[in-house]
mmCIF file of C-alpha atoms in Angstrom:
data_model
loop_
_atom_site.group_PDB
_atom_site.id
_atom_site.type_symbol
_atom_site.label_atom_id
_atom_site.label_comp_id
_atom_site.label_asym_id
_atom_site.label_seq_id
_atom_site.Cartn_x
_atom_site.Cartn_y
_atom_site.Cartn_z
ATOM 1 C CA MET A 1 13.389 11.132 -5.937
ATOM 2 C CA ARG A 2 13.897 8.363 -3.025
ATOM 3 C CA ASP A 3 14.531 9.555 0.800
ATOM 4 C CA ASP A 4 16.735 7.248 2.628
ATOM 5 C CA PRO A 5 16.946 5.048 5.046
ATOM 6 C CA PRO A 6 15.234 1.993 3.211
ATOM 7 C CA SER A 7 11.989 1.189 5.249
ATOM 8 C CA ALA A 8 12.581 -1.684 7.109
ATOM 9 C CA VAL A 9 9.408 -3.634 6.312
ATOM 10 C CA PRO A 10 10.175 -6.617 4.124
ATOM 11 C CA SER A 11 9.026 -7.578 0.813
ATOM 12 C CA SER A 12 8.122 -11.108 2.412
ATOM 13 C CA LEU A 13 5.817 -9.386 5.118
ATOM 14 C CA LEU A 14 4.359 -7.398 2.453
ATOM 15 C CA LEU A 15 3.203 -10.101 0.028
ATOM 16 C CA GLY A 16 3.136 -12.859 2.908
ATOM 17 C CA GLN A 17 1.276 -12.016 5.703
ATOM 18 C CA LEU A 18 -0.068 -8.434 5.370
ATOM 19 C CA LEU A 19 -1.491 -9.405 1.779
ATOM 20 C CA ARG A 20 -3.126 -12.504 3.516
ATOM 21 C CA ASP A 21 -4.699 -10.407 6.060
ATOM 22 C CA VAL A 22 -6.032 -7.702 3.962
ATOM 23 C CA SER A 23 -6.970 -9.761 0.809
ATOM 24 C CA ARG A 24 -8.630 -12.924 2.593
ATOM 25 C CA SER A 25 -9.397 -15.029 -0.175
ATOM 26 C CA PHE A 26 -7.223 -13.206 -2.836
ATOM 27 C CA TYR A 27 -4.077 -14.059 -1.228
ATOM 28 C CA LEU A 28 -5.022 -18.293 -1.867
ATOM 29 C CA THR A 29 -5.900 -17.723 -5.392
ATOM 30 C CA LEU A 30 -2.516 -16.302 -5.941
ATOM 31 C CA ARG A 31 -1.127 -19.805 -5.520
ATOM 32 C CA VAL A 32 -2.549 -20.905 -8.979
ATOM 33 C CA LEU A 33 -0.716 -18.115 -10.889
ATOM 34 C CA PRO A 34 2.360 -18.745 -12.448
ATOM 35 C CA LYS A 35 5.202 -18.185 -9.767
ATOM 36 C CA GLY A 36 6.281 -14.739 -12.038
ATOM 37 C CA LEU A 37 2.897 -13.488 -11.850
ATOM 38 C CA ARG A 38 2.586 -13.703 -8.025
ATOM 39 C CA VAL A 39 4.584 -10.784 -6.687
ATOM 40 C CA PRO A 40 3.236 -8.438 -9.424
ATOM 41 C CA VAL A 41 -0.529 -9.432 -9.175
ATOM 42 C CA GLY A 42 0.231 -9.356 -5.046
ATOM 43 C CA LEU A 43 1.473 -5.879 -5.237
ATOM 44 C CA ALA A 44 -0.901 -4.680 -7.431
ATOM 45 C CA TYR A 45 -3.478 -5.923 -5.041
ATOM 46 C CA LEU A 46 -1.960 -4.263 -2.496
ATOM 47 C CA LEU A 47 -1.642 -0.988 -4.253
ATOM 48 C CA ALA A 48 -5.460 -0.788 -4.835
ATOM 49 C CA ARG A 49 -6.703 -2.148 -1.767
ATOM 50 C CA ALA A 50 -4.366 0.680 0.027
ATOM 51 C CA ALA A 51 -6.041 3.173 -2.211
ATOM 52 C CA ASP A 52 -9.459 1.655 -1.450
ATOM 53 C CA THR A 53 -8.581 2.093 2.256
ATOM 54 C CA ILE A 54 -7.838 5.673 1.489
ATOM 55 C CA ALA A 55 -11.092 6.195 -0.036
ATOM 56 C CA ASP A 56 -12.785 4.301 2.841
ATOM 57 C CA THR A 57 -11.632 6.577 5.516
ATOM 58 C CA GLN A 58 -14.972 8.012 6.773
ATOM 59 C CA LEU A 59 -13.761 9.893 9.340
ATOM 60 C CA LEU A 60 -11.976 12.225 6.772
ATOM 61 C CA PRO A 61 -14.105 14.445 4.527
ATOM 62 C CA PRO A 62 -14.515 13.464 0.789
ATOM 63 C CA GLN A 63 -12.479 16.142 -0.426
ATOM 64 C CA ARG A 64 -9.488 15.396 1.942
ATOM 65 C CA ARG A 65 -9.790 11.974 0.795
ATOM 66 C CA LEU A 66 -9.677 12.540 -2.899
ATOM 67 C CA ASP A 67 -6.429 14.739 -2.131
ATOM 68 C CA LEU A 68 -4.919 12.067 -0.426
ATOM 69 C CA LEU A 69 -6.048 9.587 -3.601
ATOM 70 C CA LEU A 70 -4.719 11.928 -5.725
ATOM 71 C CA ALA A 71 -1.278 12.551 -3.915
ATOM 72 C CA PHE A 72 -1.333 8.348 -3.749
ATOM 73 C CA ARG A 73 -1.880 7.918 -7.338
ATOM 74 C CA ALA A 74 1.078 10.384 -8.230
ATOM 75 C CA GLN A 75 3.491 8.433 -5.824
ATOM 76 C CA VAL A 76 2.659 4.989 -7.457
ATOM 77 C CA ALA A 77 3.180 6.765 -11.003
ATOM 78 C CA GLY A 78 6.662 8.222 -9.743
ATOM 79 C CA PRO A 79 8.443 9.279 -9.105
ATOM 80 C CA ALA A 80 8.015 8.345 -5.745
ATOM 81 C CA ASN A 81 8.989 10.462 -2.701
ATOM 82 C CA ASP A 82 8.859 8.545 0.649
ATOM 83 C CA THR A 83 8.215 11.773 2.535
ATOM 84 C CA GLN A 84 5.099 12.560 0.458
ATOM 85 C CA LEU A 85 4.204 8.546 1.246
ATOM 86 C CA HIS A 86 4.935 9.219 4.960
ATOM 87 C CA GLU A 87 2.300 12.712 4.773
ATOM 88 C CA ILE A 88 -0.350 10.275 3.113
ATOM 89 C CA GLU A 89 0.609 7.608 5.794
ATOM 90 C CA SER A 90 0.095 9.754 8.711
ATOM 91 C CA ALA A 91 -3.029 11.678 7.768
ATOM 92 C CA LEU A 92 -4.640 8.303 7.643
ATOM 93 C CA THR A 93 -3.380 5.559 10.033
ATOM 94 C CA GLU A 94 -5.002 7.359 13.241
ATOM 95 C CA HIS A 95 -8.315 6.799 11.667
ATOM 96 C CA GLN A 96 -7.873 3.120 10.968
ATOM 97 C CA LYS A 97 -9.381 0.729 13.699
ATOM 98 C CA ASP A 98 -8.386 -2.557 11.738
ATOM 99 C CA SER A 99 -5.140 -3.332 12.526
ATOM 100 C CA SER A 100 -4.675 -5.023 8.783
ATOM 101 C CA GLU A 101 -5.366 -1.862 7.007
ATOM 102 C CA ARG A 102 -3.290 0.413 9.471
ATOM 103 C CA LEU A 103 -0.113 -1.999 8.676
ATOM 104 C CA LEU A 104 -1.053 -1.749 5.158
ATOM 105 C CA LEU A 105 -1.082 2.282 5.199
ATOM 106 C CA GLN A 106 2.254 1.935 7.362
ATOM 107 C CA SER A 107 3.795 -0.169 4.469
ATOM 108 C CA LEU A 108 2.953 2.488 1.652
ATOM 109 C CA VAL A 109 6.984 3.251 1.375
ATOM 110 C CA PRO A 110 8.192 -0.155 0.888
ATOM 111 C CA ALA A 111 5.187 -1.314 -1.018
ATOM 112 C CA VAL A 112 6.151 1.470 -3.613
ATOM 113 C CA ARG A 113 9.780 0.951 -3.522
ATOM 114 C CA LEU A 114 8.938 -3.004 -4.386
ATOM 115 C CA LEU A 115 6.829 -1.401 -7.177
ATOM 116 C CA ASP A 116 9.788 0.574 -8.562
ATOM 117 C CA ARG A 117 12.107 -2.192 -8.507
ATOM 118 C CA ALA A 118 9.698 -4.048 -10.194
ATOM 119 C CA HIS A 119 9.723 -1.541 -12.994
ATOM 120 C CA ARG A 120 13.662 -1.406 -13.460
ATOM 121 C CA SER A 121 13.473 -5.173 -13.815
#
């Protein structure tokens, strides 16, 4: 079940500036895809990149990173819960020196909501 209120991060930021900042050249290759595939592929990349960022957070012990990865996987699989996503975010953001990766982690709620909307379409 989703918690309210909805996140203020628009999907245009997720799939625009944020995707460009965390993906480098991958963002450029999305243009060759048919328009109908750009959003789902871009979103899939962001979610995979978030998982990679969780796994790479060296300042946390390996078991804690695994626990966070499993919690993130459960949220992506659904049903997602904003409170759980915020807990994942707060456990990780202070350890991120890269501002783009920090924003990626702060965008877990809107990214998973966008995934949920795509599943309902």
